[in-house]
XYZ file of C-alpha atoms in Angstrom:
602
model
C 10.624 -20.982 61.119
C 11.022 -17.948 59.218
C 12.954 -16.446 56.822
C 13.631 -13.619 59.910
C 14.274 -16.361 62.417
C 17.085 -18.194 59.807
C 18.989 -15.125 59.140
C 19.006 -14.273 62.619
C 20.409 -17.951 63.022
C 23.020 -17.811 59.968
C 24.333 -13.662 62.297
C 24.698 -15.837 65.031
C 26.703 -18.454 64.031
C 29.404 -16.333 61.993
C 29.511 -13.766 64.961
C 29.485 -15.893 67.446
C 32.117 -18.493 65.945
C 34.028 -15.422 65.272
C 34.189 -13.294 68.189
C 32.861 -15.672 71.419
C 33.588 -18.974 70.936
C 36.923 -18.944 68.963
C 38.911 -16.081 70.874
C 37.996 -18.410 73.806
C 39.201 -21.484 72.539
C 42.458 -19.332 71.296
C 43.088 -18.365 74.410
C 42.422 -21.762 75.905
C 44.701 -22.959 73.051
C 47.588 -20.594 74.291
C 47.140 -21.699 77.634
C 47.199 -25.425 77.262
C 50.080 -25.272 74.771
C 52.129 -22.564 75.636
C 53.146 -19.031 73.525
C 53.426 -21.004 70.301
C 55.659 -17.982 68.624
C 56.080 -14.698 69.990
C 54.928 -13.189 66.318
C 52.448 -16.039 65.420
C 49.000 -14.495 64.466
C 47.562 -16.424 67.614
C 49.061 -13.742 70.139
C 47.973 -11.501 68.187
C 44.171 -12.262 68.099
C 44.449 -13.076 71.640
C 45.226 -10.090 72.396
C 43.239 -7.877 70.526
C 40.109 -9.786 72.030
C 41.731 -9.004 75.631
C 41.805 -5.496 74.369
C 38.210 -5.394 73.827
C 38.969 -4.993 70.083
C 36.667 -6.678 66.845
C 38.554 -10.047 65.420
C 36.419 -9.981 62.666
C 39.452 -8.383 60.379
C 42.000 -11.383 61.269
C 42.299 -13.344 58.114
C 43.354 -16.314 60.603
C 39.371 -16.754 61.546
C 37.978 -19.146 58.614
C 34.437 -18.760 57.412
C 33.795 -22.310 59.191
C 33.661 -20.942 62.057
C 36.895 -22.566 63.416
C 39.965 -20.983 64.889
C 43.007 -21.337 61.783
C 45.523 -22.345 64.996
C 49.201 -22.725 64.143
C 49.807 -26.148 64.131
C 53.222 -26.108 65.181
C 55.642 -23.611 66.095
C 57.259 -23.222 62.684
C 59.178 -20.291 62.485
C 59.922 -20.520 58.568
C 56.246 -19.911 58.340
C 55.909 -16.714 60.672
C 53.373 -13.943 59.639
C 52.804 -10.443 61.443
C 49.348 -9.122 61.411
C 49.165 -5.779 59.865
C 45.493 -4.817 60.001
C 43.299 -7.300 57.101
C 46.817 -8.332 55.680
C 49.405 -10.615 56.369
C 53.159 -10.096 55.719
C 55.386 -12.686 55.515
C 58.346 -12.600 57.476
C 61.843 -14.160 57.209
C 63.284 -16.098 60.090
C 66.519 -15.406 61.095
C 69.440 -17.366 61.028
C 69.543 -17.253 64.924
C 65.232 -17.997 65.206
C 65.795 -21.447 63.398
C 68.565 -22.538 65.228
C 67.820 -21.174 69.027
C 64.255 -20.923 69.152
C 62.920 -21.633 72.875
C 59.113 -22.034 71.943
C 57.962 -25.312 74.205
C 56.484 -27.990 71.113
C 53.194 -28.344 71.338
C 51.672 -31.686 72.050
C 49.433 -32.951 69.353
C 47.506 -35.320 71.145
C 46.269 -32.511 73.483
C 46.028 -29.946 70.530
C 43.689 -32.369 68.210
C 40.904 -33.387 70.759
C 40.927 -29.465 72.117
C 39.881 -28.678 68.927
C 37.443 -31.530 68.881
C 35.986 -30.243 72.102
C 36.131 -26.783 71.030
C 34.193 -27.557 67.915
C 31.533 -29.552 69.412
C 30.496 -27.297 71.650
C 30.686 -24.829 69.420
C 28.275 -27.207 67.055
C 26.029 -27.744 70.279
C 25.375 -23.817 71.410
C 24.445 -22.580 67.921
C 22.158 -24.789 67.292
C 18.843 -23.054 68.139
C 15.622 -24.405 69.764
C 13.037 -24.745 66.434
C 15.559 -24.935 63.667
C 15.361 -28.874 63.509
C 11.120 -27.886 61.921
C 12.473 -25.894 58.735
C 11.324 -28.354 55.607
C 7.398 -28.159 55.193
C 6.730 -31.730 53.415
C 4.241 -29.630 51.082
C 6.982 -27.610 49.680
C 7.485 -27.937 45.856
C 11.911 -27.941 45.182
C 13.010 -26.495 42.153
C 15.766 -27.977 39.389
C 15.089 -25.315 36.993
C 13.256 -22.382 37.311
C 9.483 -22.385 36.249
C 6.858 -19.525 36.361
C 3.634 -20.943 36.624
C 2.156 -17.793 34.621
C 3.944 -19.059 31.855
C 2.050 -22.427 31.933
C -1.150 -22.912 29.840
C -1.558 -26.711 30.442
C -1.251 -29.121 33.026
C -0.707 -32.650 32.182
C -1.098 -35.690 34.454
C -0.126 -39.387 34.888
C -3.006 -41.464 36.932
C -1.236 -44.074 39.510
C 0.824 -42.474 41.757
C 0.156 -39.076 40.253
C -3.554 -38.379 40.324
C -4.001 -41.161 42.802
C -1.898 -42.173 45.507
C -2.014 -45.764 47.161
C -2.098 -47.076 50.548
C 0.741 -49.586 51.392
C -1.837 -52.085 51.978
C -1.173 -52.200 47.701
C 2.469 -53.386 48.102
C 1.694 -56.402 50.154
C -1.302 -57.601 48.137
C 1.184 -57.520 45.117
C 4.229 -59.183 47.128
C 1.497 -62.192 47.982
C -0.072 -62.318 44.769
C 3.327 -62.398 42.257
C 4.738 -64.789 45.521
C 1.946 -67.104 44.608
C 2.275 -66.988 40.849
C 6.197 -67.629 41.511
C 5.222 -71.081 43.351
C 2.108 -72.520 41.595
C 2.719 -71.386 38.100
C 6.546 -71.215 37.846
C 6.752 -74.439 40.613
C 9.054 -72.331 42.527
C 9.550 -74.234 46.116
C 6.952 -74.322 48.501
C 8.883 -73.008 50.707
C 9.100 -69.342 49.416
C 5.704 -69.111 50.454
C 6.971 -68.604 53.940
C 8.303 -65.132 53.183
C 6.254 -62.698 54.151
C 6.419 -59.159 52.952
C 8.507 -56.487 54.827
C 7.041 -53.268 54.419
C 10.533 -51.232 54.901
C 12.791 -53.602 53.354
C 13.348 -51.677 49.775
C 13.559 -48.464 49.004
C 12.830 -46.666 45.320
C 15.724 -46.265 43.159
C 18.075 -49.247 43.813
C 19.672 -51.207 41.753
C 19.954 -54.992 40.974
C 22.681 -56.916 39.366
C 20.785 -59.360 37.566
C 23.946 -62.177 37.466
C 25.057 -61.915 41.061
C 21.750 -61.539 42.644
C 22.557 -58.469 44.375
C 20.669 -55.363 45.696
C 21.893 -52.000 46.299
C 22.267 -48.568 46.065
C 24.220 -46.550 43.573
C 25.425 -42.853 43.739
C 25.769 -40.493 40.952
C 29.252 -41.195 40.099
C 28.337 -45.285 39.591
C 30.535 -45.574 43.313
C 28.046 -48.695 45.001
C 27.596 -47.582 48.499
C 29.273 -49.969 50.540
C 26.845 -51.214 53.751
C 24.108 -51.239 51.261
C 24.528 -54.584 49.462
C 22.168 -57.614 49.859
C 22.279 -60.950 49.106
C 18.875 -61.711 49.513
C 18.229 -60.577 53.134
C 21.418 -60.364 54.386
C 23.887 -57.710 53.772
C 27.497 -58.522 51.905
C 30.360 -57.631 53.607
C 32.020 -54.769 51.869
C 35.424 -56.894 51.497
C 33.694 -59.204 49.584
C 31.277 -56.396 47.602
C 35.143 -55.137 46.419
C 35.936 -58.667 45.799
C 32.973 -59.526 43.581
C 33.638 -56.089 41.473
C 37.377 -56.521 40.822
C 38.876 -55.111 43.314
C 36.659 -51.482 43.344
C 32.890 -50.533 44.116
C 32.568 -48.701 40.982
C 30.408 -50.053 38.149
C 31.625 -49.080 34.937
C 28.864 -46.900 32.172
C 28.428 -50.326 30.171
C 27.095 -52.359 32.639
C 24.683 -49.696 34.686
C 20.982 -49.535 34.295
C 21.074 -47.422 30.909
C 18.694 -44.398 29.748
C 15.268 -46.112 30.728
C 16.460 -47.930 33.612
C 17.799 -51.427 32.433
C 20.917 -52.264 31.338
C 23.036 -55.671 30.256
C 24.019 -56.268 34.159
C 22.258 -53.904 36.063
C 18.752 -52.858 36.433
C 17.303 -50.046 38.389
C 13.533 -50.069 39.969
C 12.193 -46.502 39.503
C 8.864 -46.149 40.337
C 6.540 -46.801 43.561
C 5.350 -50.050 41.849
C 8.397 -51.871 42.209
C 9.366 -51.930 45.355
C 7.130 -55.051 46.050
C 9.389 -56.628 43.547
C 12.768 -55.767 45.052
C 11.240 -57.631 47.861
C 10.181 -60.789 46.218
C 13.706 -61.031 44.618
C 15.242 -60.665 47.997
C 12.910 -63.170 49.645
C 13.734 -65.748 46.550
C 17.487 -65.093 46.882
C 17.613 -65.640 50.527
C 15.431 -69.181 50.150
C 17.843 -70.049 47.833
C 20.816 -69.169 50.011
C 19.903 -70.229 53.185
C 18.846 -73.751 51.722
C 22.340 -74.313 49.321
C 20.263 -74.442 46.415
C 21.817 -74.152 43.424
C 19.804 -71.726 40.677
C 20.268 -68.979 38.250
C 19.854 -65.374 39.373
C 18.991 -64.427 35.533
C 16.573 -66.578 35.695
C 15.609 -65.779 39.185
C 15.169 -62.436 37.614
C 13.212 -62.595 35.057
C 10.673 -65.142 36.978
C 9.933 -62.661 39.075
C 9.494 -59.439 36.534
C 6.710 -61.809 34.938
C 5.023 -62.844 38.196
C 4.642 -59.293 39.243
C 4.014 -58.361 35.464
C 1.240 -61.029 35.788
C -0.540 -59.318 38.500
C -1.407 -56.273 36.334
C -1.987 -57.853 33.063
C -4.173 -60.125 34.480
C -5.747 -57.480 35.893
C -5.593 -58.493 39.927
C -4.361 -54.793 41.182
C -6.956 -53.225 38.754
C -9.708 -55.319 40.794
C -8.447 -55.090 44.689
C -8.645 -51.073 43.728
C -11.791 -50.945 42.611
C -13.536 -53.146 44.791
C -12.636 -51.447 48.101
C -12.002 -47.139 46.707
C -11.422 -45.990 50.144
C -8.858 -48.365 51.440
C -6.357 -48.198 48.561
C -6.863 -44.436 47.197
C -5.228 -41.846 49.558
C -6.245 -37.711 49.665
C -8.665 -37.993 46.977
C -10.493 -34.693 48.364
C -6.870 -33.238 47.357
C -7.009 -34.670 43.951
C -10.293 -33.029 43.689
C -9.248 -29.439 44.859
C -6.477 -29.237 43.159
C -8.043 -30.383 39.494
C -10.564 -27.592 40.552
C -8.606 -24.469 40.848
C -6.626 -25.184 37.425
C -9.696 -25.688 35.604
C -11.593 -22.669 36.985
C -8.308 -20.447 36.041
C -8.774 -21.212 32.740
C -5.565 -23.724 32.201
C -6.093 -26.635 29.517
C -5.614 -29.957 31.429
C -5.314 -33.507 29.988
C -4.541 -37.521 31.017
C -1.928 -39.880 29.704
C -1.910 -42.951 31.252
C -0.864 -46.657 30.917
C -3.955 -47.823 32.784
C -6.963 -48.776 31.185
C -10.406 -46.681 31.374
C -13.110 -48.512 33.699
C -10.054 -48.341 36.565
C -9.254 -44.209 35.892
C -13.064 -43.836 35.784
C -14.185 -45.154 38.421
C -11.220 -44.140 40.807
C -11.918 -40.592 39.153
C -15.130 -40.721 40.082
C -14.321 -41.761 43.505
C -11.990 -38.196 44.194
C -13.659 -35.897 41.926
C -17.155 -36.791 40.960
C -19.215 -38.312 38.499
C -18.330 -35.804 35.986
C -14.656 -35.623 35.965
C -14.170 -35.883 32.335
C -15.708 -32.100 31.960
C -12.018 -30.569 33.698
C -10.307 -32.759 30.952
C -9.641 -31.432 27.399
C -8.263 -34.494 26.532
C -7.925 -38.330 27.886
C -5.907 -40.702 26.736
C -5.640 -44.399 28.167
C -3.650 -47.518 27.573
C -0.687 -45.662 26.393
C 2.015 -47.716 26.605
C 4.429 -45.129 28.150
C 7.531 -44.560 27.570
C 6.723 -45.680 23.965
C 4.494 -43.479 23.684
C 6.918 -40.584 24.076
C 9.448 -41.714 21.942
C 8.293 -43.391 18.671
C 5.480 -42.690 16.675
C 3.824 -45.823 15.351
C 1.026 -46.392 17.181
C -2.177 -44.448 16.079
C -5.045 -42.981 18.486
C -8.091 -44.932 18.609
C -11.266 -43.909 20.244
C -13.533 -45.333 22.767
C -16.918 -45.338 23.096
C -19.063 -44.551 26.156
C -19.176 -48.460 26.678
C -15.016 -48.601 26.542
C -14.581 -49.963 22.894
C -12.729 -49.336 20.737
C -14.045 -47.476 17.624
C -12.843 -47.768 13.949
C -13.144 -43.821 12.789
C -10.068 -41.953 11.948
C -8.414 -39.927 14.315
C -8.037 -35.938 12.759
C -8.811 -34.228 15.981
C -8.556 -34.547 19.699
C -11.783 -33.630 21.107
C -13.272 -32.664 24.586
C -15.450 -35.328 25.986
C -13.733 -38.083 24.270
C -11.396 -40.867 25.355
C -8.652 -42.179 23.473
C -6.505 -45.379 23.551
C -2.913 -46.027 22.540
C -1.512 -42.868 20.034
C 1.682 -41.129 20.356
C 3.267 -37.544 21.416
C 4.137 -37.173 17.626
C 0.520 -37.153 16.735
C -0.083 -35.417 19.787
C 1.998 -32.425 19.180
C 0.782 -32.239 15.675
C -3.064 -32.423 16.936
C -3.056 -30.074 19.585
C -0.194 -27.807 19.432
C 0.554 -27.486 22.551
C 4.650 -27.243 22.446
C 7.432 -26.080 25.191
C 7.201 -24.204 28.409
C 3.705 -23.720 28.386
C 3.309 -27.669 29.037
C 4.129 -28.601 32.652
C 3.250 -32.628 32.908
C 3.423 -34.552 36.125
C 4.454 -38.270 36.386
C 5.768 -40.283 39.566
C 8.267 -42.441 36.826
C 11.042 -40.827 36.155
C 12.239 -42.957 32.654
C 8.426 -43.550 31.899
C 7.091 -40.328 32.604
C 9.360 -37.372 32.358
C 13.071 -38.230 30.652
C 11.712 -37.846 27.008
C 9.573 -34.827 27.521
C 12.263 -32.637 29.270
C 15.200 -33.875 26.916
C 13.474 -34.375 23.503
C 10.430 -32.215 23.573
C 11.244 -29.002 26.053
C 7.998 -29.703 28.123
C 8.100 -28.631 32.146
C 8.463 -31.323 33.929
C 7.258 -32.185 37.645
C 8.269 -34.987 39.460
C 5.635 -37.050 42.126
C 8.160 -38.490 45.093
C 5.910 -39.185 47.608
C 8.713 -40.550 49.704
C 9.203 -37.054 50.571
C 6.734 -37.210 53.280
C 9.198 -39.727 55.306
C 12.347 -38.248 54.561
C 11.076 -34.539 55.321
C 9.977 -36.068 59.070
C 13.436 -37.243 59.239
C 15.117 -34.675 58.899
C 12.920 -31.943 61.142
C 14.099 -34.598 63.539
C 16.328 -33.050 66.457
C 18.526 -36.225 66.341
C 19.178 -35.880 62.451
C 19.479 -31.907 62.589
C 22.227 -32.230 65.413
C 24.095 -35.299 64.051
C 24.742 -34.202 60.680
C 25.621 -30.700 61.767
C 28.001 -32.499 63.814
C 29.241 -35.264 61.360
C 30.169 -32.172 59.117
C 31.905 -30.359 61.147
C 33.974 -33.392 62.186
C 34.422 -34.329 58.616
C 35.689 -30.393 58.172
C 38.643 -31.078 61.523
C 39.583 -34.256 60.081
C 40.488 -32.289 56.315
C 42.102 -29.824 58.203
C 43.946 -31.591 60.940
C 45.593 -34.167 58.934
C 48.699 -33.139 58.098
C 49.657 -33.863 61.569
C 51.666 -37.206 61.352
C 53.320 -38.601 64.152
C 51.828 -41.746 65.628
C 49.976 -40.086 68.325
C 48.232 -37.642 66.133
C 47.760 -40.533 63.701
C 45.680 -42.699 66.661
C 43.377 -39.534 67.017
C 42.391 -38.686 63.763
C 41.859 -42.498 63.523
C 39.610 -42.063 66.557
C 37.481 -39.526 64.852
C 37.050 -41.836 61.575
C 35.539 -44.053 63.434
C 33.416 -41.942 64.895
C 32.680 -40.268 60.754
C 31.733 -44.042 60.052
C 29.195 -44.606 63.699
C 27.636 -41.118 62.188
C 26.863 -42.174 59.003
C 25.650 -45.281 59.929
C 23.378 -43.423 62.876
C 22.295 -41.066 59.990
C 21.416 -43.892 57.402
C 19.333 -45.415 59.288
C 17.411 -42.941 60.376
C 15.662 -43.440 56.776
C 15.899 -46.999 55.971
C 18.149 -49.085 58.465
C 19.162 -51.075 55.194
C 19.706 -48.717 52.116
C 19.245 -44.958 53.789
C 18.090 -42.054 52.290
C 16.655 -42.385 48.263
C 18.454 -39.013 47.748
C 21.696 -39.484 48.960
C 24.591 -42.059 49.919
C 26.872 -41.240 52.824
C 27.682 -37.985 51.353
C 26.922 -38.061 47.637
C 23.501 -37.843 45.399
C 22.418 -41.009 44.786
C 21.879 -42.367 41.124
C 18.067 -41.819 41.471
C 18.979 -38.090 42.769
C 20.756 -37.551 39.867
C 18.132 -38.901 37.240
C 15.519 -36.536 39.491
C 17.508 -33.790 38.944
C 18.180 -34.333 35.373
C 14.519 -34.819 34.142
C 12.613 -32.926 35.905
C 12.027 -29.206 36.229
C 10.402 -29.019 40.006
C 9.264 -32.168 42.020
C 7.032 -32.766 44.919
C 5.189 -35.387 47.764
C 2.555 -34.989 45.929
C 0.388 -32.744 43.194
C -1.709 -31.570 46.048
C 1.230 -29.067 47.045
C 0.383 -26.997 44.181
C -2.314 -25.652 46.826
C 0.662 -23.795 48.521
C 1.159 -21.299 45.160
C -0.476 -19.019 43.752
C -1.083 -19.829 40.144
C 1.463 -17.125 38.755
C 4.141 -17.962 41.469
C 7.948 -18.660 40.087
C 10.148 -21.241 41.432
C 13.660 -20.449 41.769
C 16.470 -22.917 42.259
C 18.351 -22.612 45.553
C 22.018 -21.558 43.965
C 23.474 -24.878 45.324
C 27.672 -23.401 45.870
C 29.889 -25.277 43.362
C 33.094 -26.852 45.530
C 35.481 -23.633 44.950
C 32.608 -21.405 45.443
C 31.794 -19.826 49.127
C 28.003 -20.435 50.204
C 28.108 -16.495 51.545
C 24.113 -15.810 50.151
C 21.167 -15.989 52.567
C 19.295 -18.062 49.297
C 20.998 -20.888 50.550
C 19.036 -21.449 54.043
C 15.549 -19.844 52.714
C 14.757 -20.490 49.037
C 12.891 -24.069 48.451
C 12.636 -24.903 52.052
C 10.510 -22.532 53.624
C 6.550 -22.395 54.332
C 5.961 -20.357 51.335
C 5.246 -17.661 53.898
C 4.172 -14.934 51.088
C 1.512 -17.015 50.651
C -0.261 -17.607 54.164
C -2.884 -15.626 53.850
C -4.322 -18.240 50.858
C -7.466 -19.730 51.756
C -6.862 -23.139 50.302
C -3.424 -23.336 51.619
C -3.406 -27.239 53.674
């Protein structure tokens, strides 16, 4: 959809919830309830629409698109309408005491307006406008121009290469194994298989209560999204467990790099095998009365899954069969490509060791790979890398060992092990803006860089893809449009108190909560969306936001911009600002349309 097509959308809805639909429910309103007051700015748009007149003046339409009905026929509260203003008028002694106006019956009032609104919610709506977000779209946290950047830096797993989800169950089964023959974990454990949409990236898991869930930005534990093992904890018991609240205090939260005394959140793509494994252990655990220790639960299973890379097991599956593990290599390829034959500097900084990046570089780019690098640097031990400065380069050898000779340069055509940005910096020069380094690990890859060393950032979320499906989705696109604007009647009919107004907005609560619920799982029918709880960022939104500058599916949607292109930041309305500026439907989410006519556009 374009840009053309959204703004024709956006005149639609404030025209049409300003002159169609509302001076029709008005009216309807008037003749359900009666003349609520013969002065009451109701009549008054009433009957300028029967006059054929524009209500767009009438301060008593809200930008919502809702009608701002009198609630009740309060007389101390009168206003005339004198063209755009209002002037208050005081009741007479006479008015307060003899007033005829019939009372208006709540009940009947509230699910008007409910009706009203929904339909309202259902007409503007337009055929196409639930395929908006292309999944190849790069989103902006900061603004970037890409003319500004010299050099383009790159992580390898999940960055460079993307897996196949065949990966997570080989290391499920593998650290599953370790857990029972080498730990002497029960047999029965073994029984678990893995469940492919079980986890999601960015949870959190309190090591002493054995307990999985999600977090939002303001350390509030979104309730429904707890598990004890497999099986979700009831939220009265979730409140029970935490003292009475669902709010984890700064102390005990994962802290800057992810782990903290109580909690610890799993960050990157790698990990979500191992949220699995710990639920899978729990539940055996559970379900058989077996008494154990979830610390030690814990850490039994960070060294099992830690044992199937040092030992080398995921290095091995990968390089035995290239073509079922490594995803859009051919992507990997063009992309490398284009930077190098524009002239931009590009290196490699990653934590896995040379024979696997050579050989799966080989696979997506060729044979001679290393000649788009400037510089490659393996076994780096990220984040330590990034933040302390002890460990010196060391260089390899065409064979992969290590060599003994100084390090005073950084050359083309070598490979180097181990070092540190320090040295780094000092080496090459290559400071600020003009860096832009992509990295799918948030802590590992990105925090230090943006906060300590003023690099660009760009983060790899290749859960994108899913999410961005979900919501072109006609069943997501209508029922949040509708969950907000029943979240929108509920803040502004509930000052209405007696019982029987009480019952409805009760009603519609209930409904809120069915929504959410509808919506969440939509995503993951156990934790939701990674980018949001039921209506705030999550914790792993606000760490995405906070450390990187743009982020992505994957690097291949750099073949969407032109090389010089600037990202902007949609302005995002603060809560007492009004979203009035067309930047808010087109900028970030659009099919880069300027750019169509790009040949290498996917």
């Amino acid at each position: 959809m374009s840009c053309q097509k959204i703004r024709k959308f956006s005149h639609a809805l404030l025209q049409k919830s300003k002159a169609a639909s509302l001076c029709k429910v008005l009216k309807t309103s008037v003749a359900s309830y009666g003349n609520v007051a013969s002065k009451g700015p109701t009549n008054q748009i009433v009957k300028c629409c029967e006059n054929g007149q524009s209500c767009e003046s009438n301060s008593g339409i809200q930008a919502t698109g809702s009608p701002a009905i009198p609630t009740s026929p309060s007389p101390a509260n009168h206003r005339q309408v004198a063209g755009k203003n209002f002037k208050e008028v005081s009741p007479t002694f006479s008015e307060r005491a003899f007033t005829t106006a019939p009372k208006i019956d709540s009940k009947i009032y509230l699910w008007s307006r409910y009706n009203e609104m929904k339909r309202l919610v259902h007409d503007l709506i337009p055929p196409g406008v639930c395929n908006l977000l292309n999944p190849s779209t790069i989103y902006a946290n900061n603004e970037v121009d890409l003319d500004e950047v010299e050099i383009y830096g790159f992580d390898y797993d999940y960055t460079l290469a993307l897996y196949s989800n065949t990966l997570d169950t080989m290391i499920y089964n593998t650290a599953r194994d370790f857990l029972v023959k080498h730990y002497k974990y029960p047999e029965g454990i073994s029984k678990y298989d893995y469940i492919p949409n079980f986890a999601a990236r960015g949870l959190h898991y309190d090591i002493q209560k054995g307990l999985l869930m999600k977090i939002d930005a303001f350390h509030y534990i979104q309730l429904g999204t707890v598990y004890r093992g497999l099986n979700p904890v009831p939220d009265e018991e979730v409140l029970e467990l935490y003292g009475g609240t669902n709010h984890v205090p700064l102390e005990e939260v994962s802290g800057f790099y992810g782990k903290g005394p109580v909690m610890k959140q799993f960050m990157d793509v790698f990990s979500i095998p191992e949220m699995t494994l710990l639920a899978a252990a729990n539940d055996y655990f559970n379900s058989n009365d077996i008494e154990y220790d979830p610390g030690h639960l814990y850490k039994d299973v960070s060294d099992a899954i830690g044992m199937v890379h040092i030992k080398g097991y995921m290095y091995k599956w990968i390089m035995q069969d290239l073509e079922k593990y490594i995803l859009r290599g051919d992507e990997t390829y063009a992309v490398l490509h284009r930077l190098a034959s524009h002239g931009k500097k590009l290196f490699l900084i990653t934590n896995s060791p040379f024979s696997f990046v050579d050989k799966g570089m080989k696979y997506m780019v060729g044979k001679d790979w290393r000649d788009l690098f400037d510089i490659v640097i393996v076994q780096a031990d990220k984040p330590h890398f990034f933040n302390s400065c002890g460990k010196p380069f060391r260089r390899l050898d065409s064979n992969g060992d290590l060599q003994w000779d100084k390090i005073k340069s950084l050359d083309k055509g070598q490979v180097y092990k181990q070092g540190n940005l320090f040295d780094f910096l000092r080496l090459t020069g290559w400071r600020g803006s003009k860096v832009l380094y992509f990295g799918d690990h948030l802590y590992s890859d990105l925090a230090d860089l943006m906060l300590r060393h003023g690099w660009r950032t760009g983060a790899i979320v290749p859960e994108l893809e899913v999410e961005t499906r979900v919501v072109n989705t006609e069943q997501y696109a209508q029922g949040l449009t509708w969950l907000q604007a029943l979240t929108g009647l509920l803040e502004r009919m509930q000052m209405h108190r007696d019982p029987e107004s009480k019952k409805v907005l009760q009603d519609w609560l209930k409904e809120r909560e069915e929504l959410r619920a509808v919506t969440k799982n939509l995503f993951n029918p156990h934790f939701g969306s990674i980018f949001r709880t039921c209506h705030n960022p999550t914790y792993f939104s606000r760490r995405l936001c906070r450390f990187s500058d743009v982020y992505m599916a994957s690097i291949s949607c750099l073949l969407n911009y032109d090389l010089s292109y600037t990202f902007y930041p949609r302005r995002t309305p603060l809560q007492h600002e009004a979203p009035l500026w067309m930047d808010q439907l087109c900028t970030g989410c659009m099919k880069t349309p300027f750019l169509e006519e790009m040949a290498h556009i996917r």
